[in-house]
Coordinates of C-alpha atoms in Angstrom, one line a residue:
X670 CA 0.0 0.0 0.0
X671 CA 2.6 2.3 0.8
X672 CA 4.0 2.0 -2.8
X673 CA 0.7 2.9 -4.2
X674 CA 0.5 6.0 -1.9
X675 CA 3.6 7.4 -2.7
X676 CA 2.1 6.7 -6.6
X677 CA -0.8 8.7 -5.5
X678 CA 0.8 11.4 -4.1
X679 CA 2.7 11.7 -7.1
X680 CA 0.0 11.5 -9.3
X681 CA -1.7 15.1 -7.5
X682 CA 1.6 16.3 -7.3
X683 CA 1.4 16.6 -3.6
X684 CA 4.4 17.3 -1.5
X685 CA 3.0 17.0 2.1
X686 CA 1.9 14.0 3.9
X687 CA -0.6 15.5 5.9
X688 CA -3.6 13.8 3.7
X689 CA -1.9 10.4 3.8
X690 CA -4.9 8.4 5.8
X691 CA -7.1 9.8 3.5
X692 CA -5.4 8.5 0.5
X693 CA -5.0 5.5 2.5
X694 CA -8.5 5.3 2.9
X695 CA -9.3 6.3 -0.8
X696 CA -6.6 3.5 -2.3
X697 CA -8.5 0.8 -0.3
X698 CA -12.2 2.0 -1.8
X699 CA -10.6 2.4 -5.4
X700 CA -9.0 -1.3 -4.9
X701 CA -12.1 -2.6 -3.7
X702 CA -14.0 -1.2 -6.8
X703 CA -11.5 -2.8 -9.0
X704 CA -11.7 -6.4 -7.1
X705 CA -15.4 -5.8 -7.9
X706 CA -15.4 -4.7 -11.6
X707 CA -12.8 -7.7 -12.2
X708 CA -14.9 -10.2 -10.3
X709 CA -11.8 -11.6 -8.5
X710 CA -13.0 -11.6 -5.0
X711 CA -12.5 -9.2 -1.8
X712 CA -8.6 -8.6 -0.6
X713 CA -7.7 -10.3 -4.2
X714 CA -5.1 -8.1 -4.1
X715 CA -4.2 -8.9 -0.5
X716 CA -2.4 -12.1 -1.9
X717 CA -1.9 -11.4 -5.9
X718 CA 0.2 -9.1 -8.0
X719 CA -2.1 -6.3 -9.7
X720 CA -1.0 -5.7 -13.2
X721 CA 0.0 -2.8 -14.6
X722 CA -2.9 -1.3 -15.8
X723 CA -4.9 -2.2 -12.7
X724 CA -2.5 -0.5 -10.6
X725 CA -2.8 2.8 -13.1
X726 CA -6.6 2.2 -12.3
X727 CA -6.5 2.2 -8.7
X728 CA -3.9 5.6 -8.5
X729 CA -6.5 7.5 -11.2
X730 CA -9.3 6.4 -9.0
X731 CA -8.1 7.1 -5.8
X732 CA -6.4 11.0 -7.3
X733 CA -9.9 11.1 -8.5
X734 CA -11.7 10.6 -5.4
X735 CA -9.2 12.5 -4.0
X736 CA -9.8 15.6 -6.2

């Protein structure tokens, strides 16, 4: 998760940490969609390696929710 963050953060081009539960909080919802719309199961991700373009996903997502 803390990968993804620091993808997030980069992605809004934010310098402080001061939102960091909140983008926590918005990776996990963003992942959770994904797990839905791929019909993989809940915490799929827990144990399996996204792919690419489902990490790219989750970071738009999550910056979008964000934004």
């Amino acid at each position: 998760m803390e990968t993804l963050l620091q993808k997030v953060r980069s992605n809004l081009m934010l310098t402080h940490t001061a939102d960091d539960e909140l983008l926590r909080d918005l990776i996990a919802a963003a992942i959770s969609y994904a797990e839905g719309y791929q019909h993989v199961g809940s915490r799929y991700y827990d144990e399996h390696e996204m792919s690419p373009a489902t990490e790219r996903a989750v970071i738009m997502l999550a910056s979008h929710f964000y934004e």
